[in-house]
XYZ file of C-alpha atoms in Angstrom:
596
model
C 47.247 17.152 -2.078
C 44.618 19.331 -3.908
C 46.401 19.084 -7.335
C 46.714 15.433 -7.315
C 42.749 15.030 -6.358
C 41.826 17.150 -9.310
C 44.807 15.421 -11.373
C 42.852 12.064 -10.176
C 39.085 13.608 -10.825
C 40.546 14.421 -14.733
C 41.673 10.995 -15.230
C 38.724 9.170 -13.520
C 36.626 11.561 -15.986
C 38.248 11.173 -19.209
C 37.883 7.243 -18.472
C 34.386 7.853 -17.847
C 34.254 9.430 -21.155
C 35.698 6.217 -23.156
C 34.584 3.293 -21.062
C 31.258 4.161 -19.195
C 28.954 1.573 -17.243
C 26.014 3.109 -19.656
C 27.701 2.219 -22.867
C 27.135 -1.224 -24.530
C 30.154 -3.709 -24.512
C 30.597 -2.491 -28.535
C 30.592 1.198 -27.953
C 33.134 1.032 -25.082
C 35.528 -1.081 -27.147
C 34.713 0.652 -30.106
C 36.091 3.904 -28.081
C 39.053 1.777 -26.668
C 40.061 1.230 -30.249
C 40.090 4.809 -31.418
C 41.383 6.377 -28.719
C 44.237 3.425 -29.016
C 44.703 4.808 -32.753
C 44.655 7.958 -32.428
C 47.069 8.323 -29.217
C 49.618 6.223 -31.858
C 48.760 8.609 -34.875
C 49.889 11.322 -32.827
C 52.781 9.938 -31.036
C 53.843 8.808 -34.640
C 53.195 11.948 -36.171
C 55.209 13.733 -33.020
C 58.079 11.562 -33.629
C 57.816 11.856 -37.381
C 58.573 15.505 -37.029
C 61.215 15.148 -34.293
C 63.079 12.513 -35.602
C 62.873 13.890 -39.347
C 61.354 10.473 -40.644
C 60.305 10.350 -44.294
C 57.312 12.714 -45.737
C 55.632 9.329 -45.990
C 55.960 8.336 -42.927
C 54.546 11.740 -41.552
C 51.819 11.877 -43.982
C 50.657 8.291 -43.039
C 50.851 9.077 -39.034
C 48.473 11.952 -39.711
C 46.066 10.248 -42.015
C 45.744 7.681 -38.805
C 44.629 10.659 -36.375
C 41.956 11.877 -39.144
C 40.563 8.988 -39.428
C 40.707 8.073 -35.666
C 38.963 11.503 -35.347
C 36.307 10.964 -38.289
C 35.269 7.893 -36.444
C 34.226 9.856 -33.198
C 32.493 12.408 -35.109
C 30.570 9.841 -36.729
C 29.816 8.150 -33.454
C 29.293 10.651 -31.346
C 27.577 13.638 -33.399
C 26.095 11.516 -36.133
C 24.856 8.799 -33.724
C 25.949 6.215 -36.619
C 27.632 3.646 -34.431
C 27.504 0.468 -36.636
C 28.808 2.886 -39.689
C 31.594 4.283 -37.203
C 32.673 0.372 -36.209
C 32.806 -0.711 -39.741
C 34.957 2.163 -41.023
C 37.404 2.222 -37.977
C 37.572 -1.954 -38.367
C 37.721 -1.602 -42.431
C 40.821 1.143 -41.866
C 42.105 -0.927 -38.954
C 42.525 -3.976 -40.803
C 42.398 -3.301 -44.513
C 44.519 -0.123 -44.742
C 46.988 0.131 -41.202
C 47.982 -3.474 -40.864
C 48.985 -4.395 -44.107
C 51.247 -1.108 -44.622
C 52.767 -2.157 -41.088
C 53.033 -5.330 -42.080
C 55.388 -4.464 -45.312
C 57.279 -1.869 -43.354
C 58.350 -4.081 -40.374
C 59.677 -7.207 -42.076
C 56.256 -8.870 -42.099
C 56.547 -12.505 -40.457
C 59.512 -11.943 -38.940
C 58.295 -9.423 -36.605
C 54.924 -8.777 -34.258
C 53.038 -7.898 -37.105
C 50.836 -11.350 -37.321
C 50.028 -11.092 -33.573
C 48.746 -7.318 -34.281
C 46.271 -8.517 -37.645
C 44.829 -11.421 -35.277
C 43.884 -8.752 -32.629
C 42.384 -6.765 -35.755
C 40.267 -9.627 -36.796
C 39.519 -10.328 -33.107
C 38.341 -6.873 -33.034
C 36.012 -7.128 -35.992
C 33.861 -9.942 -34.424
C 34.199 -8.175 -30.900
C 32.267 -4.769 -32.058
C 30.268 -5.923 -34.805
C 27.210 -7.958 -35.035
C 24.905 -10.043 -37.198
C 25.221 -10.161 -40.890
C 27.644 -6.718 -40.900
C 30.041 -9.038 -38.562
C 30.472 -11.882 -40.658
C 30.953 -9.602 -43.960
C 33.288 -7.173 -43.065
C 35.296 -9.914 -41.071
C 35.530 -11.702 -44.193
C 36.580 -9.133 -45.971
C 39.381 -8.344 -43.595
C 40.422 -11.562 -43.665
C 40.884 -11.748 -47.082
C 42.431 -8.652 -46.964
C 45.096 -10.258 -44.575
C 45.173 -13.527 -46.580
C 46.431 -11.340 -49.861
C 48.496 -9.479 -47.433
C 50.595 -12.403 -46.669
C 50.805 -14.206 -50.282
C 51.895 -11.213 -51.704
C 54.617 -10.820 -49.112
C 55.622 -14.183 -49.478
C 55.684 -14.197 -53.600
C 57.549 -10.709 -53.316
C 60.085 -10.609 -50.537
C 61.628 -7.712 -51.992
C 58.838 -5.254 -51.243
C 59.780 -5.799 -46.908
C 62.022 -2.860 -44.976
C 63.988 -5.779 -43.119
C 64.739 -5.551 -39.494
C 68.138 -3.994 -38.646
C 68.921 -6.669 -36.844
C 67.729 -10.415 -35.204
C 67.343 -8.418 -32.004
C 65.171 -5.732 -33.182
C 62.806 -8.235 -34.640
C 62.754 -10.262 -31.495
C 62.237 -7.054 -29.618
C 58.811 -6.650 -31.888
C 57.919 -9.842 -31.648
C 57.637 -9.967 -28.099
C 56.491 -6.175 -27.511
C 53.292 -7.568 -29.528
C 52.698 -10.607 -28.426
C 52.930 -8.644 -24.427
C 50.358 -5.927 -25.796
C 48.125 -8.464 -28.074
C 47.630 -10.902 -24.970
C 47.354 -8.255 -22.412
C 44.428 -6.479 -24.853
C 42.708 -9.659 -25.100
C 42.986 -10.370 -21.586
C 41.569 -6.906 -20.740
C 38.764 -7.258 -23.815
C 37.273 -10.737 -21.805
C 37.920 -9.057 -18.287
C 36.332 -6.059 -19.351
C 33.312 -7.991 -20.483
C 33.061 -10.395 -18.110
C 32.801 -7.193 -15.625
C 30.334 -5.875 -17.620
C 28.142 -8.975 -17.648
C 28.316 -9.173 -14.122
C 27.450 -5.814 -13.399
C 24.376 -6.466 -15.991
C 23.346 -9.705 -13.943
C 23.633 -7.585 -10.832
C 21.104 -5.187 -12.539
C 18.834 -7.658 -13.084
C 18.957 -9.552 -10.179
C 18.252 -6.102 -8.392
C 15.620 -5.529 -10.793
C 13.608 -8.783 -10.297
C 14.277 -8.066 -6.841
C 12.667 -4.823 -6.737
C 9.844 -6.085 -8.504
C 9.506 -9.114 -6.274
C 9.243 -6.322 -3.522
C 7.109 -4.257 -5.405
C 4.236 -7.003 -5.963
C 4.584 -8.040 -2.261
C 3.943 -4.648 -1.330
C 0.985 -4.332 -3.770
C -0.234 -7.654 -2.997
C 0.100 -6.494 1.137
C -1.751 -3.129 0.050
C -4.473 -4.988 -1.841
C -5.291 -7.307 1.006
C -5.307 -4.441 3.384
C -7.403 -2.280 0.818
C -10.214 -4.896 0.633
C -10.418 -6.041 4.214
C -10.546 -2.005 4.950
C -13.407 -1.695 1.932
C -15.263 -4.692 2.832
C -15.750 -3.981 6.431
C -17.999 -0.340 6.240
C -19.224 -1.915 2.990
C -20.550 -4.775 4.524
C -22.149 -2.849 7.191
C -23.788 -0.290 4.681
C -25.347 -3.598 2.540
C -26.161 -4.810 6.017
C -27.831 -2.107 7.542
C -29.737 -1.570 4.338
C -31.289 -4.893 4.030
C -32.011 -4.586 7.713
C -34.033 -1.194 6.732
C -35.941 -2.719 3.720
C -37.045 -5.491 6.316
C -37.936 -3.016 9.141
C -39.931 -0.092 7.000
C -42.549 0.484 9.395
C -40.462 0.638 12.301
C -39.210 4.088 12.533
C -36.859 3.230 15.439
C -34.955 0.815 13.735
C -34.749 2.545 10.349
C -33.322 5.551 11.849
C -30.942 3.196 13.801
C -30.107 1.291 10.648
C -29.611 4.776 8.681
C -27.368 6.276 11.971
C -25.205 2.851 11.207
C -25.010 3.536 7.652
C -23.990 7.131 7.700
C -21.064 6.226 10.095
C -19.887 3.239 7.907
C -20.345 5.575 4.708
C -17.785 8.229 6.622
C -15.395 5.437 7.084
C -15.675 4.138 3.442
C -14.849 7.937 2.191
C -12.098 8.648 4.599
C -10.592 5.777 3.455
C -10.640 6.694 -0.232
C -9.500 9.950 0.843
C -6.537 8.460 2.527
C -5.914 6.368 -0.545
C -5.968 9.112 -2.850
C -3.467 11.544 -0.307
C -0.961 8.521 -0.377
C -1.201 8.247 -3.796
C -0.771 12.091 -4.796
C 2.027 12.147 -2.224
C 4.119 8.947 -3.847
C 3.828 10.587 -7.246
C 4.787 14.143 -5.839
C 1.623 15.415 -7.639
C 0.683 17.564 -4.036
C 1.021 21.232 -4.336
C 1.352 23.226 -1.232
C -1.402 25.906 -1.461
C 0.399 28.328 0.858
C -2.231 31.611 2.534
C -1.959 33.310 5.863
C -3.498 31.646 8.835
C -3.349 31.953 12.417
C -1.653 28.465 14.724
C -3.875 28.924 17.603
C -7.013 29.686 15.379
C -5.405 26.374 13.237
C -5.482 24.206 16.423
C -8.689 25.627 18.428
C -10.247 24.996 14.651
C -9.047 21.397 15.319
C -10.276 20.957 18.983
C -14.014 22.446 17.712
C -14.007 19.728 15.372
C -12.770 16.917 17.270
C -15.313 18.080 20.414
C -17.738 15.579 20.338
C -14.903 12.759 20.760
C -13.251 15.142 23.466
C -16.293 15.069 25.346
C -17.453 11.283 24.933
C -14.188 10.788 26.446
C -14.293 13.429 29.032
C -10.758 14.860 28.212
C -9.599 17.582 29.836
C -7.684 19.275 27.160
C -4.941 22.215 28.029
C -3.348 24.354 25.375
C -0.399 26.071 26.024
C 1.112 28.968 23.910
C 3.356 30.786 26.320
C 6.272 30.136 24.088
C 4.528 31.125 20.698
C 5.917 34.476 19.421
C 4.988 34.270 16.195
C 1.289 33.228 15.632
C 0.803 35.049 11.952
C 2.395 32.573 9.557
C 2.030 31.770 5.758
C 1.413 27.806 5.063
C -0.968 25.382 3.640
C -3.864 25.804 6.362
C -5.682 23.142 5.307
C -2.406 20.657 5.164
C -1.634 22.180 8.807
C -4.955 20.772 9.968
C -5.255 17.914 8.672
C -1.705 17.022 9.897
C -3.016 18.394 13.410
C -6.219 16.595 13.524
C -4.494 13.322 12.617
C -2.581 13.581 15.852
C -4.911 14.753 17.684
C -7.782 12.178 17.068
C -5.008 9.768 17.721
C -4.376 11.117 20.858
C -8.040 10.998 21.800
C -8.780 7.380 20.543
C -6.129 6.016 22.650
C -6.455 7.708 26.094
C -8.237 6.602 28.979
C -11.411 8.338 29.780
C -11.235 11.310 31.781
C -7.159 11.691 31.364
C -5.394 14.744 30.393
C -4.709 16.134 26.964
C -1.752 18.237 26.715
C -1.048 20.706 23.828
C 1.193 23.204 23.335
C 3.221 25.211 20.725
C 6.708 26.792 21.128
C 8.850 28.335 18.771
C 12.706 27.938 19.895
C 14.276 29.486 16.800
C 13.063 32.535 15.230
C 15.331 33.739 12.123
C 13.888 37.533 11.531
C 16.395 38.024 8.777
C 14.857 34.974 6.786
C 11.187 35.515 8.324
C 11.304 31.779 9.532
C 10.069 30.591 12.259
C 10.855 26.915 13.978
C 8.049 25.872 15.327
C 7.112 22.533 17.761
C 3.455 21.296 18.376
C 3.711 18.533 21.056
C 0.649 16.449 21.487
C 0.790 14.528 24.978
C -1.640 11.927 26.349
C -2.272 9.930 28.942
C -3.175 7.111 27.252
C -2.266 3.249 26.974
C 0.992 3.892 25.018
C 2.685 2.243 22.253
C 4.749 -0.894 22.083
C 8.232 -0.645 21.418
C 8.123 -2.815 18.607
C 5.425 -1.375 16.616
C 7.053 1.725 17.200
C 9.542 1.051 15.069
C 6.790 0.545 12.071
C 4.115 3.476 13.638
C 4.341 5.154 10.337
C 3.833 2.454 7.747
C 0.963 2.556 5.539
C -1.994 0.135 6.978
C -0.054 -0.566 10.023
C -2.288 -0.598 13.421
C -1.470 -1.565 16.656
C -3.588 -4.446 18.237
C -4.467 -3.819 21.773
C -6.645 -5.428 24.454
C -9.385 -3.851 25.035
C -9.226 -1.748 22.256
C -10.539 -3.357 19.215
C -13.382 -0.754 18.419
C -10.599 2.123 17.915
C -11.921 3.237 14.384
C -9.101 3.459 11.743
C -7.586 2.862 8.324
C -4.020 2.924 9.441
C -3.132 5.714 6.538
C -3.281 8.751 8.939
C 0.359 8.873 10.498
C 1.902 7.966 7.237
C 0.583 10.747 5.602
C 1.051 13.156 8.155
C 4.877 12.146 8.191
C 4.721 12.629 4.441
C 2.772 16.086 4.829
C 5.248 16.961 7.567
C 8.258 16.323 5.179
C 6.360 18.160 2.583
C 6.584 21.204 4.796
C 10.522 20.516 5.417
C 9.942 19.617 8.778
C 9.858 16.168 11.145
C 7.447 14.137 13.338
C 8.913 12.429 16.433
C 7.097 9.950 18.789
C 7.889 8.485 21.992
C 5.945 6.643 24.084
C 5.797 4.382 27.193
C 3.314 1.768 27.501
C 0.494 2.854 30.029
C 1.591 5.820 30.659
C 0.688 7.972 27.495
C 2.529 9.049 23.812
C 4.240 12.369 22.938
C 4.200 13.159 19.721
C 6.243 16.539 18.440
C 5.924 18.227 14.948
C 8.480 20.866 14.008
C 8.303 22.668 10.967
C 10.029 25.880 9.635
C 6.794 28.513 8.954
C 7.233 31.631 7.508
C 6.318 34.717 9.396
C 3.677 36.572 8.103
C 4.752 40.425 8.814
C 2.369 42.285 5.669
C -1.446 41.225 6.126
C -3.386 41.146 9.498
C -5.278 37.914 9.809
C -8.983 38.471 11.025
C -10.750 35.963 11.993
C -14.105 35.309 10.133
C -17.363 33.548 11.940
C -20.051 32.191 10.346
C -23.449 33.325 10.674
C -25.527 31.377 13.135
C -28.847 31.498 11.073
C -29.429 29.929 7.877
C -30.967 32.241 5.215
C -31.112 30.547 2.031
C -34.963 29.767 2.063
C -36.756 31.286 -1.388
C -32.934 31.588 -3.128
C -33.594 30.287 -6.621
C -30.511 28.089 -7.580
C -29.109 26.335 -11.022
C -28.041 22.912 -10.291
C -25.047 22.209 -13.022
C -24.412 18.613 -12.599
C -24.642 15.282 -15.367
C -25.102 12.514 -13.331
C -29.322 12.128 -12.331
C -29.053 10.950 -9.188
C -26.435 13.590 -7.806
C -28.453 16.202 -9.206
C -31.975 14.232 -7.589
C -30.075 13.998 -4.013
C -29.052 17.850 -4.229
C -32.149 18.793 -5.535
C -33.948 17.452 -2.380
C -31.475 18.765 0.054
C -31.934 22.008 -1.312
C -35.859 22.347 -1.623
C -36.068 20.800 1.772
C -34.028 23.837 2.926
C -36.493 26.139 1.006
C -34.562 26.514 -2.159
C -35.998 27.238 -5.704
C -34.225 24.443 -7.576
C -33.586 24.352 -11.801
C -31.267 21.724 -13.027
C -28.755 21.765 -15.864
C -27.467 18.347 -17.640
C -24.273 19.739 -18.746
C -22.437 22.839 -18.379
C -23.768 24.002 -22.071
C -27.290 23.935 -20.967
C -26.011 25.955 -17.801
C -24.323 28.474 -19.778
C -27.717 29.029 -21.942
C -29.833 29.078 -19.029
C -28.018 31.949 -17.418
C -27.841 33.374 -20.433
C -31.331 33.688 -21.308
C -32.346 34.412 -17.488
C -33.071 37.824 -16.204
C -31.628 39.909 -14.001
C -31.433 38.584 -10.686
C -33.578 35.579 -11.610
C -30.424 32.928 -10.290
C -29.380 33.646 -7.026
C -26.771 30.796 -7.068
C -25.178 28.537 -9.413
C -24.144 24.917 -7.975
C -21.254 23.498 -11.002
C -20.056 20.237 -11.299
C -16.423 20.066 -12.539
C -16.426 16.956 -14.706
C -19.032 16.880 -17.471
C -18.890 15.411 -20.924
C -19.709 17.965 -23.354
C -18.503 21.208 -21.752
C -16.952 20.741 -17.899
C -17.480 23.260 -15.303
C -14.234 25.131 -15.368
C -15.105 26.508 -19.009
C -18.795 27.329 -18.319
C -18.225 29.183 -15.297
C -15.152 30.969 -17.126
C -17.950 31.678 -20.251
C -20.623 33.140 -17.364
C -17.934 35.385 -16.291
C -17.394 36.848 -19.585
C -21.169 37.686 -19.987
C -21.671 41.501 -20.804
C -24.322 42.013 -18.711
C -22.465 42.598 -14.942
C -25.161 41.156 -12.796
C -25.200 37.921 -14.956
C -21.465 37.857 -14.583
C -21.481 38.217 -11.141
C -23.833 35.179 -10.145
C -22.134 33.211 -7.281
C -21.048 29.769 -8.733
C -20.211 27.256 -6.128
C -18.124 23.966 -7.289
C -19.442 20.763 -6.448
C -16.799 17.758 -7.341
C -15.090 14.951 -6.826
C -12.218 16.409 -7.187
C -11.087 17.103 -4.139
C -7.475 17.878 -4.212
C -6.078 21.446 -3.450
C -4.821 21.656 -7.090
C -8.364 20.862 -8.456
C -9.679 24.139 -5.676
C -7.123 26.327 -6.585
C -8.314 26.013 -10.808
C -11.842 26.395 -9.271
C -10.761 29.495 -7.583
C -8.723 30.663 -10.704
C -11.431 29.994 -13.201
C -13.758 32.381 -11.271
C -15.877 30.238 -8.590
C -16.757 31.382 -5.329
C -16.516 28.612 -3.058
C -15.683 24.676 -3.613
C -17.460 21.527 -1.750
C -15.993 18.513 -2.021
C -18.574 15.236 -2.686
C -20.287 13.538 -1.160
C -22.058 16.465 1.088
C -24.325 16.756 3.600
C -27.095 18.687 3.797
C -25.957 20.887 6.822
C -22.839 21.273 4.661
C -24.154 22.571 1.789
C -26.485 24.963 3.671
C -23.800 26.278 5.542
C -21.814 27.409 2.716
C -24.524 28.600 0.499
C -25.512 30.618 3.504
C -22.068 32.155 4.062
C -21.968 32.993 -0.130
C -24.873 34.321 -0.513
C -25.585 36.013 2.961
C -21.875 37.319 3.841
C -20.600 40.790 3.300
C -18.667 40.055 0.321
C -18.077 36.562 -0.997
C -14.870 34.763 -0.034
C -13.157 31.800 -1.579
C -14.060 29.506 1.176
C -13.195 25.357 0.621
C -15.705 22.745 2.502
C -13.702 20.148 3.407
């Protein structure tokens, strides 16, 4: 049975070499003609040797084999398909068929049908002017062959008897009919396949256009909502400049709308990166408990507002020290827990558990299940089928004010899949929802994890900071934030100016450099590399913090690789900026601190 399957596979591979869907019709017909000529030549050569035919028959047979091989070589190796086509049809129609015409009794056998097939083949595998010229040459040669035979009947090698002549004619009729039928059937099938491909491509294009239209519609709606708030409250603020209470209320609402708009932009960027496969996981050592505790701390205000009783169960967690992309894991868990909080009823329970049902010590892998269970409104079963689709949000009575852009769970599932995991959601309306995330984490065995705590007191007053930023408005904002915190600020509008200012400064003059990434003359990466190459050790070791709108993981990694000490994504609040600078300037040692 195995031998039969292998033989079948070999036959299929051989057929695919000759006739393949990726080939054009001309190329497939050329391969068929070449293969037929090659097989016929080999068969004739073997027959001539076995049957002791004349030397001329053997030479002619070998000549056919060599010509077929030459045509294959020109087509495959030299990539000259048209030249190979011309050579083949000229050889068949101007050489083989005229010779066979005279040695098979001319019009008394089946050669006229073979000559007709040769002319049809010329029309099928050649195009344009080349086809017209070659067809004319072949037709003239065949006409001359027939006329010469009619004028010189003594040159023919007659058939042994009339039965042989009839058999030869019938054989030619059958083969030529089958060949023409096969060609037209093959062309028809190829045309149908091409039409199906075209229709599939048109259908996919229509679907893509529909998806794009829906995407743009959703984007337009979700962008306009916070933008309307920003524009509206900005106008209200300008009309009430003397009313401090009204101003602070407007500013508070503008900040909320700005954060919503920023979340939308971050979500779209994440989706686009995931779709094109450009997101790269940046793995590091971390603690599962620390990650979940960080998420709970981040969402503490929302939890307190809902008066939720949060229960966390680590009883089935055997390997807490793992290696993973910590930032992405926090993003995954935060998205799920945030949804659970939003859709929970006030005063209910929020249950989080971590279990590791399977641990492979040989591979160093712990299959980890993170369960987030809420006692909220639940999810409609119909909506549950499309819950991971981008921009999908369930409309729930009494829950119209729930914030969100409908990208969180879609991004979460794709990130989980990127970590070779899966996410499952079970829900009952009115009773709550269970979200289970299962990810195989690499167990950390070599390095001990230590929790780093941030100092309670911000101690950056009096520090001299160089701000390298090409955008004057951004420089003004950062300068105002830091001067409010008591820092002394100097400005450089490009990386080249920053390098020169640091090089000309004295030891200890600058306490820290805030470096933008994208600048016109010299970017932040190059400026940092130059500063890190200074001969003066004090200048070379000045802390450099990236302050950039490039918020992707690879941008952060590139910043650390070129020698930066921290990375802050724009836009940044004054509190976040001061907190990160405090860690860099007053910590026991510098660390690669990423402020999200």
